[in-house]
Amino acid sequence: MSGEGTPRRPALGVCYYPEHWPEERWATDAAMMREAGITVVRIGEFAWSRLEPAPGDLRLDWLRRAIETLEAAGLEIVLGTPTACPPKWLVDRSPDMLAVDREGRPRGFGARRHYCFSHPGYRDESARIVTVLAKAFGKHPALVAWQVDNEYGCHDTVLSYSAAARDGFRAWCAARYGTIDALNRAWGNVFWSMEYRAFDEIELPNLTVTEANPAQELAFRRYASEAVVVFNRRQVEIIRRLSPGRDVLHNFMGGFTDFDHFALSTDLDVATWDSYPLGHLERELRDEGRQRRYLRVGDPDFQAFHHDLYRACGRGRWWVMEQQPGAVNWAPHNPAPAPGAIRLWAQEAFAAGAEVVSFFRWRQAPFGQEQMHEALLLPDGRPNESYEVAASLCRELAALGPPGPPVPAEVALAFDYESAWAWEIQPQGRGFRYLDLCLGFYRALRRLGLAVDIVPARAEAVDGYRLVLLPGLFAEDPALAAALADGDQRVLLGPRSGSKTGEFQIPEVLPPGAFRSLIPLTVLRVESLPPFERLGIAGRGPASHFTLWREFVVAEAGVEVVDRTADGGIALAARGRAAYLAGLPSPAYALEIVERLARDAGLAPRRLPEGIRVRDLGPLRYVFNYGAAAQDVSDLLAGHDPVVGEAHLEPCGVVIGARKVQDA
Ligand code: GAL
């Protein structure tokens, strides 16, 4: 946590692989980057086999020359540590460093991310190569940042069921629980005679005949998440020592919750993420209508959610490290972005406070796994369409000048990685997904034009907001409940909030456990429903209903029943500043609930037209059109003078208005 790096003004970057191209080409590439206005370039993150082709045979000269070439063109460099791709000789030397999948099969060599985070030998090897690089390049004047590894957990690699993971997990359990009796009690191991007599008897929760004990699964997920944090921290410490003053960052992913990103980010200066709006659309969204509507522009809220999430992880400092520049290669189908979409994505990121938006990648590779992935340059080295888009975006950013300070949000949505694991372990109804639940509320807030901070679900993080949403927060948390009871925020709990203890048992007082101090009601029973079943909300119209999940709630005196289900149960209950929602709301119902709560909290929600979204940054108001039709957004620009674009907003359009001076 050095924080020594200084926040930079909005810049465009690019991901570049000098090792893929003849050295004579590098200067041309660097000159073309500069000509477009690109100022940041990330290199090196998959280059281990070229940096060390055989054990101890270090070949750093080519990388030094590449850095010098980029530096000569005035580019700032982000150097990746190459640990996502351990080379063949290393794997052959220690085959037990390979991660092992849930089926007990070692991951094969021949792609990337094949290592196990728990393997002590691989941790040492990573530390060794990072030390070599940090010594060689750490103080290079063109080096502004380090990217540690690449996309931790990509390709489903956080959980490894190796011998190293088993040993690490046993030690972790001993440290957490102290005695084996305490562990047996915490996990409820008396059930099905699962009791252990010693920590070294503990097995990993895979290959069991039927589901493993959820408490043990959760413990293993906690252990695995910490293993990623420990792996990362080792590299960060080396870099901090040998390369002072440079930002240390990592590129996280979208729709990915397999380790605690808040925990890992405490070791970083900047959180970054890789934004592939069209790739994510088909992979992450269940709703086919929405997929069709936003096929070439991406979901209006998915990227935005991650911008806000990673801004929180980076404690205000964040980048888009990889931005889709055209069709990608890895989604089930890979449409091309609509004209204007690439600019729209980049501007929304900058409006959310991104310091850098960097494209993946510079030039399309004619070889290897990603040869169908578009880039700013065509495979033959000529500019692709997106090169021109990047160049004109650079001109637009230069004309806008440095951004003002972020406008504080008044709504917080708590996001909790352990809750994502808990509901993956025990969905109870197929399709119940924590991220979708949170995204549903986030969409409603965005649709109402409200700025949202995504915060960790901790007492100290919810302070100062007018409205706090804690949907699906799995574990009761007395400290958080007390902070909210003492505060003056409006609070929305449920469904499933506080329905377990931290050790994955049902609280003695029944759900919502400790949160009963905010609203005295009890969830007696729950049911999950197949997708065709809709449970209507009385008096709210056909679009408002619960799907998939509903709870049978009894409320104590003083609790007001705000809404009932069509069959007479409690749908939404409130007391004072707290409300409890007893089911999974349809989008229309989520919108109604959030609108009502926001009004009660003294905010001014207004329903934006389909596809229109708004952000404020300093004195600037950005309005985006993700929809298929042109829209007049003059009303949203009231009190602002357009500085980019105009109030008649075409599809994929962006208009930016500056607050009029008398209103400032
Ligand atoms: C990211 C990854 C890149 C590249 C890209 C393709 O997940 O970090 O290395 O694979 O996706 O879209």
PDB file of C-alpha atoms in Angstrom, residues 385-581:
ATOM      1  CA  GLU A 385     -11.127   0.781 -37.832  1.00  0.00           C
ATOM      2  CA  SER A 386     -10.646   0.900 -34.073  1.00  0.00           C
ATOM      3  CA  TYR A 387      -7.251   2.579 -34.494  1.00  0.00           C
ATOM      4  CA  GLU A 388      -9.039   5.614 -35.934  1.00  0.00           C
ATOM      5  CA  VAL A 389     -11.611   5.454 -33.132  1.00  0.00           C
ATOM      6  CA  ALA A 390      -8.811   5.493 -30.568  1.00  0.00           C
ATOM      7  CA  ALA A 391      -7.145   8.423 -32.314  1.00  0.00           C
ATOM      8  CA  SER A 392     -10.296  10.526 -32.371  1.00  0.00           C
ATOM      9  CA  LEU A 393     -11.029   9.630 -28.755  1.00  0.00           C
ATOM     10  CA  CYS A 394      -7.589  10.923 -27.800  1.00  0.00           C
ATOM     11  CA  ARG A 395      -8.387  14.229 -29.491  1.00  0.00           C
ATOM     12  CA  GLU A 396     -11.701  14.414 -27.655  1.00  0.00           C
ATOM     13  CA  LEU A 397     -10.057  13.737 -24.290  1.00  0.00           C
ATOM     14  CA  ALA A 398      -7.385  16.342 -24.926  1.00  0.00           C
ATOM     15  CA  ALA A 399     -10.073  18.919 -25.668  1.00  0.00           C
ATOM     16  CA  LEU A 400     -11.940  18.033 -22.450  1.00  0.00           C
ATOM     17  CA  GLY A 401      -8.896  18.583 -20.257  1.00  0.00           C
ATOM     18  CA  PRO A 402      -8.297  17.165 -16.781  1.00  0.00           C
ATOM     19  CA  PRO A 403     -11.325  15.810 -14.915  1.00  0.00           C
ATOM     20  CA  GLY A 404     -12.845  17.384 -11.848  1.00  0.00           C
ATOM     21  CA  PRO A 405     -13.217  15.577  -8.536  1.00  0.00           C
ATOM     22  CA  PRO A 406     -15.740  12.742  -8.343  1.00  0.00           C
ATOM     23  CA  VAL A 407     -19.223  13.670  -7.171  1.00  0.00           C
ATOM     24  CA  PRO A 408     -19.928  11.650  -4.000  1.00  0.00           C
ATOM     25  CA  ALA A 409     -22.696   9.073  -4.372  1.00  0.00           C
ATOM     26  CA  GLU A 410     -25.503   8.987  -1.826  1.00  0.00           C
ATOM     27  CA  VAL A 411     -26.434   5.369  -2.388  1.00  0.00           C
ATOM     28  CA  ALA A 412     -24.256   2.405  -1.413  1.00  0.00           C
ATOM     29  CA  LEU A 413     -24.733  -1.136  -2.629  1.00  0.00           C
ATOM     30  CA  ALA A 414     -22.851  -3.612  -0.459  1.00  0.00           C
ATOM     31  CA  PHE A 415     -21.019  -6.289  -2.411  1.00  0.00           C
ATOM     32  CA  ASP A 416     -19.567  -9.251  -0.588  1.00  0.00           C
ATOM     33  CA  TYR A 417     -17.435 -11.953  -2.165  1.00  0.00           C
ATOM     34  CA  GLU A 418     -18.137 -14.496   0.572  1.00  0.00           C
ATOM     35  CA  SER A 419     -21.852 -14.151  -0.159  1.00  0.00           C
ATOM     36  CA  ALA A 420     -21.162 -15.006  -3.784  1.00  0.00           C
ATOM     37  CA  TRP A 421     -19.393 -18.188  -2.628  1.00  0.00           C
ATOM     38  CA  ALA A 422     -22.098 -19.021  -0.097  1.00  0.00           C
ATOM     39  CA  TRP A 423     -24.899 -18.929  -2.663  1.00  0.00           C
ATOM     40  CA  GLU A 424     -22.840 -20.837  -5.204  1.00  0.00           C
ATOM     41  CA  ILE A 425     -22.318 -23.518  -2.580  1.00  0.00           C
ATOM     42  CA  GLN A 426     -25.986 -23.521  -1.575  1.00  0.00           C
ATOM     43  CA  PRO A 427     -28.158 -21.929  -4.269  1.00  0.00           C
ATOM     44  CA  GLN A 428     -31.180 -23.867  -3.006  1.00  0.00           C
ATOM     45  CA  GLY A 429     -32.855 -23.047  -6.312  1.00  0.00           C
ATOM     46  CA  ARG A 430     -31.022 -23.506  -9.610  1.00  0.00           C
ATOM     47  CA  GLY A 431     -30.046 -20.140 -11.027  1.00  0.00           C
ATOM     48  CA  PHE A 432     -29.900 -18.178  -7.776  1.00  0.00           C
ATOM     49  CA  ARG A 433     -26.810 -16.071  -8.234  1.00  0.00           C
ATOM     50  CA  TYR A 434     -25.606 -13.391  -5.860  1.00  0.00           C
ATOM     51  CA  LEU A 435     -24.053 -11.252  -8.577  1.00  0.00           C
ATOM     52  CA  ASP A 436     -27.345 -11.206 -10.486  1.00  0.00           C
ATOM     53  CA  LEU A 437     -29.210 -10.183  -7.351  1.00  0.00           C
ATOM     54  CA  CYS A 438     -26.831  -7.259  -6.790  1.00  0.00           C
ATOM     55  CA  LEU A 439     -26.805  -6.350 -10.469  1.00  0.00           C
ATOM     56  CA  GLY A 440     -30.616  -6.263 -10.427  1.00  0.00           C
ATOM     57  CA  PHE A 441     -30.598  -3.563  -7.772  1.00  0.00           C
ATOM     58  CA  TYR A 442     -27.723  -1.762  -9.438  1.00  0.00           C
ATOM     59  CA  ARG A 443     -29.663  -1.647 -12.717  1.00  0.00           C
ATOM     60  CA  ALA A 444     -32.654  -0.166 -10.930  1.00  0.00           C
ATOM     61  CA  LEU A 445     -30.495   2.531  -9.335  1.00  0.00           C
ATOM     62  CA  ARG A 446     -28.871   3.399 -12.679  1.00  0.00           C
ATOM     63  CA  ARG A 447     -32.216   3.453 -14.429  1.00  0.00           C
ATOM     64  CA  LEU A 448     -33.287   6.030 -11.843  1.00  0.00           C
ATOM     65  CA  GLY A 449     -30.274   8.202 -12.629  1.00  0.00           C
ATOM     66  CA  LEU A 450     -28.761   7.682  -9.181  1.00  0.00           C
ATOM     67  CA  ALA A 451     -25.011   7.529  -8.609  1.00  0.00           C
ATOM     68  CA  VAL A 452     -23.990   4.406  -6.697  1.00  0.00           C
ATOM     69  CA  ASP A 453     -20.934   3.463  -4.707  1.00  0.00           C
ATOM     70  CA  ILE A 454     -20.305  -0.236  -4.409  1.00  0.00           C
ATOM     71  CA  VAL A 455     -18.860  -0.913  -0.991  1.00  0.00           C
ATOM     72  CA  PRO A 456     -17.643  -3.884   1.016  1.00  0.00           C
ATOM     73  CA  ALA A 457     -20.242  -5.066   3.518  1.00  0.00           C
ATOM     74  CA  ARG A 458     -18.500  -3.672   6.554  1.00  0.00           C
ATOM     75  CA  ALA A 459     -19.634  -1.309   9.278  1.00  0.00           C
ATOM     76  CA  GLU A 460     -17.057   1.350   8.399  1.00  0.00           C
ATOM     77  CA  ALA A 461     -17.913   1.276   4.688  1.00  0.00           C
ATOM     78  CA  VAL A 462     -21.604   2.204   4.900  1.00  0.00           C
ATOM     79  CA  ASP A 463     -21.145   5.420   6.794  1.00  0.00           C
ATOM     80  CA  GLY A 464     -22.299   8.688   5.248  1.00  0.00           C
ATOM     81  CA  TYR A 465     -24.779   7.326   2.691  1.00  0.00           C
ATOM     82  CA  ARG A 466     -28.464   8.107   2.600  1.00  0.00           C
ATOM     83  CA  LEU A 467     -29.476   4.715   1.297  1.00  0.00           C
ATOM     84  CA  VAL A 468     -27.673   1.388   1.779  1.00  0.00           C
ATOM     85  CA  LEU A 469     -28.685  -1.841   0.040  1.00  0.00           C
ATOM     86  CA  LEU A 470     -27.573  -5.173   1.493  1.00  0.00           C
ATOM     87  CA  PRO A 471     -29.309  -7.769  -0.667  1.00  0.00           C
ATOM     88  CA  GLY A 472     -28.347 -11.393  -0.151  1.00  0.00           C
ATOM     89  CA  LEU A 473     -25.594 -10.667   2.358  1.00  0.00           C
ATOM     90  CA  PHE A 474     -25.259 -14.207   3.619  1.00  0.00           C
ATOM     91  CA  ALA A 475     -23.836 -13.830   7.118  1.00  0.00           C
ATOM     92  CA  GLU A 476     -25.414 -11.970   9.970  1.00  0.00           C
ATOM     93  CA  ASP A 477     -23.033  -9.277  11.142  1.00  0.00           C
ATOM     94  CA  PRO A 478     -23.669  -7.730  14.557  1.00  0.00           C
ATOM     95  CA  ALA A 479     -21.149  -4.902  14.006  1.00  0.00           C
ATOM     96  CA  LEU A 480     -22.719  -3.912  10.697  1.00  0.00           C
ATOM     97  CA  ALA A 481     -26.212  -4.190  12.161  1.00  0.00           C
ATOM     98  CA  ALA A 482     -25.189  -1.961  15.079  1.00  0.00           C
ATOM     99  CA  ALA A 483     -23.569   0.628  12.795  1.00  0.00           C
ATOM    100  CA  LEU A 484     -26.710   0.796  10.672  1.00  0.00           C
ATOM    101  CA  ALA A 485     -28.953   0.959  13.747  1.00  0.00           C
ATOM    102  CA  ASP A 486     -26.917   3.916  15.039  1.00  0.00           C
ATOM    103  CA  GLY A 487     -26.705   5.672  11.682  1.00  0.00           C
ATOM    104  CA  ASP A 488     -29.318   7.593   9.763  1.00  0.00           C
ATOM    105  CA  GLN A 489     -29.254   5.704   6.463  1.00  0.00           C
ATOM    106  CA  ARG A 490     -32.255   4.029   4.927  1.00  0.00           C
ATOM    107  CA  VAL A 491     -31.455   0.323   4.637  1.00  0.00           C
ATOM    108  CA  LEU A 492     -32.777  -2.447   2.409  1.00  0.00           C
ATOM    109  CA  LEU A 493     -32.186  -6.022   3.556  1.00  0.00           C
ATOM    110  CA  GLY A 494     -33.148  -9.295   1.919  1.00  0.00           C
ATOM    111  CA  PRO A 495     -33.708 -11.653   0.378  1.00  0.00           C
ATOM    112  CA  ARG A 496     -31.441 -14.097   2.255  1.00  0.00           C
ATOM    113  CA  SER A 497     -29.585 -11.370   4.169  1.00  0.00           C
ATOM    114  CA  GLY A 498     -28.302 -12.632   7.515  1.00  0.00           C
ATOM    115  CA  SER A 499     -29.638 -16.100   6.877  1.00  0.00           C
ATOM    116  CA  LYS A 500     -26.433 -17.836   8.012  1.00  0.00           C
ATOM    117  CA  THR A 501     -23.763 -17.424  10.625  1.00  0.00           C
ATOM    118  CA  GLY A 502     -20.220 -16.776   9.438  1.00  0.00           C
ATOM    119  CA  GLU A 503     -19.650 -20.554   9.700  1.00  0.00           C
ATOM    120  CA  PHE A 504     -22.572 -21.416   7.466  1.00  0.00           C
ATOM    121  CA  GLN A 505     -25.152 -22.439  10.028  1.00  0.00           C
ATOM    122  CA  ILE A 506     -28.675 -21.093  10.435  1.00  0.00           C
ATOM    123  CA  PRO A 507     -28.615 -18.424  13.171  1.00  0.00           C
ATOM    124  CA  GLU A 508     -30.174 -19.469  16.469  1.00  0.00           C
ATOM    125  CA  VAL A 509     -32.701 -16.642  16.282  1.00  0.00           C
ATOM    126  CA  LEU A 510     -33.438 -17.572  12.653  1.00  0.00           C
ATOM    127  CA  PRO A 511     -32.823 -15.234   9.688  1.00  0.00           C
ATOM    128  CA  PRO A 512     -32.116 -12.378   9.357  1.00  0.00           C
ATOM    129  CA  GLY A 513     -30.051 -13.118  12.466  1.00  0.00           C
ATOM    130  CA  ALA A 514     -28.365 -10.076  13.946  1.00  0.00           C
ATOM    131  CA  PHE A 515     -30.132  -7.829  11.426  1.00  0.00           C
ATOM    132  CA  ARG A 516     -33.316  -8.353  13.440  1.00  0.00           C
ATOM    133  CA  SER A 517     -32.106  -5.394  15.476  1.00  0.00           C
ATOM    134  CA  LEU A 518     -32.906  -3.228  12.437  1.00  0.00           C
ATOM    135  CA  ILE A 519     -36.280  -4.745  11.715  1.00  0.00           C
ATOM    136  CA  PRO A 520     -37.902  -7.261  14.043  1.00  0.00           C
ATOM    137  CA  LEU A 521     -39.169  -9.971  11.768  1.00  0.00           C
ATOM    138  CA  THR A 522     -38.355 -13.629  11.254  1.00  0.00           C
ATOM    139  CA  VAL A 523     -37.961 -15.701   8.124  1.00  0.00           C
ATOM    140  CA  LEU A 524     -39.582 -18.995   9.123  1.00  0.00           C
ATOM    141  CA  ARG A 525     -39.386 -20.857   5.840  1.00  0.00           C
ATOM    142  CA  VAL A 526     -38.251 -20.323   2.247  1.00  0.00           C
ATOM    143  CA  GLU A 527     -39.156 -21.817  -1.099  1.00  0.00           C
ATOM    144  CA  SER A 528     -37.429 -21.742  -4.466  1.00  0.00           C
ATOM    145  CA  LEU A 529     -39.419 -21.820  -7.677  1.00  0.00           C
ATOM    146  CA  PRO A 530     -38.782 -22.988 -11.234  1.00  0.00           C
ATOM    147  CA  PRO A 531     -38.303 -20.208 -13.796  1.00  0.00           C
ATOM    148  CA  PHE A 532     -41.832 -20.470 -15.234  1.00  0.00           C
ATOM    149  CA  GLU A 533     -43.419 -19.598 -11.890  1.00  0.00           C
ATOM    150  CA  ARG A 534     -44.109 -15.948 -11.099  1.00  0.00           C
ATOM    151  CA  LEU A 535     -45.387 -14.904  -7.710  1.00  0.00           C
ATOM    152  CA  GLY A 536     -47.298 -11.656  -8.198  1.00  0.00           C
ATOM    153  CA  ILE A 537     -47.142  -8.664  -5.878  1.00  0.00           C
ATOM    154  CA  ALA A 538     -50.657  -7.569  -4.926  1.00  0.00           C
ATOM    155  CA  GLY A 539     -51.734  -4.291  -6.530  1.00  0.00           C
ATOM    156  CA  ARG A 540     -48.472  -3.677  -8.382  1.00  0.00           C
ATOM    157  CA  GLY A 541     -49.247  -4.759 -11.938  1.00  0.00           C
ATOM    158  CA  PRO A 542     -48.188  -7.810 -13.930  1.00  0.00           C
ATOM    159  CA  ALA A 543     -44.514  -6.875 -14.340  1.00  0.00           C
ATOM    160  CA  SER A 544     -43.945  -6.804 -10.582  1.00  0.00           C
ATOM    161  CA  HIS A 545     -43.373 -10.228  -9.099  1.00  0.00           C
ATOM    162  CA  PHE A 546     -40.960 -12.546  -7.346  1.00  0.00           C
ATOM    163  CA  THR A 547     -39.192 -15.267  -9.276  1.00  0.00           C
ATOM    164  CA  LEU A 548     -37.038 -18.152  -8.123  1.00  0.00           C
ATOM    165  CA  TRP A 549     -37.008 -17.252  -4.433  1.00  0.00           C
ATOM    166  CA  ARG A 550     -39.521 -16.311  -1.751  1.00  0.00           C
ATOM    167  CA  GLU A 551     -39.501 -16.293   2.010  1.00  0.00           C
ATOM    168  CA  PHE A 552     -42.319 -16.796   4.496  1.00  0.00           C
ATOM    169  CA  VAL A 553     -41.915 -13.998   6.977  1.00  0.00           C
ATOM    170  CA  VAL A 554     -43.631 -13.173  10.251  1.00  0.00           C
ATOM    171  CA  ALA A 555     -43.356  -9.604  11.428  1.00  0.00           C
ATOM    172  CA  GLU A 556     -43.507  -8.371  14.992  1.00  0.00           C
ATOM    173  CA  ALA A 557     -45.514  -5.421  16.263  1.00  0.00           C
ATOM    174  CA  GLY A 558     -44.431  -2.099  14.808  1.00  0.00           C
ATOM    175  CA  VAL A 559     -43.404  -3.517  11.446  1.00  0.00           C
ATOM    176  CA  GLU A 560     -45.440  -2.203   8.550  1.00  0.00           C
ATOM    177  CA  VAL A 561     -46.310  -4.550   5.698  1.00  0.00           C
ATOM    178  CA  VAL A 562     -45.669  -2.427   2.610  1.00  0.00           C
ATOM    179  CA  ASP A 563     -46.431  -5.038  -0.062  1.00  0.00           C
ATOM    180  CA  ARG A 564     -47.995  -8.466  -0.018  1.00  0.00           C
ATOM    181  CA  THR A 565     -47.575 -11.325  -2.441  1.00  0.00           C
ATOM    182  CA  ALA A 566     -50.649 -12.316  -4.429  1.00  0.00           C
ATOM    183  CA  ASP A 567     -51.118 -15.257  -2.041  1.00  0.00           C
ATOM    184  CA  GLY A 568     -51.153 -12.979   0.992  1.00  0.00           C
ATOM    185  CA  GLY A 569     -47.589 -13.356   2.280  1.00  0.00           C
ATOM    186  CA  ILE A 570     -45.307 -10.491   3.210  1.00  0.00           C
ATOM    187  CA  ALA A 571     -43.331  -9.228   0.201  1.00  0.00           C
ATOM    188  CA  LEU A 572     -41.861  -6.024   1.598  1.00  0.00           C
ATOM    189  CA  ALA A 573     -41.896  -4.928   5.210  1.00  0.00           C
ATOM    190  CA  ALA A 574     -40.533  -1.802   6.833  1.00  0.00           C
ATOM    191  CA  ARG A 575     -39.908  -0.300  10.191  1.00  0.00           C
ATOM    192  CA  GLY A 576     -38.403   3.150  10.591  1.00  0.00           C
ATOM    193  CA  ARG A 577     -35.415   3.418   8.263  1.00  0.00           C
ATOM    194  CA  ALA A 578     -35.154  -0.317   7.517  1.00  0.00           C
ATOM    195  CA  ALA A 579     -36.971  -2.429   4.961  1.00  0.00           C
ATOM    196  CA  TYR A 580     -36.870  -6.169   4.309  1.00  0.00           C
ATOM    197  CA  LEU A 581     -37.614  -7.739   0.943  1.00  0.00           C
TER     198      LEU A 581
END
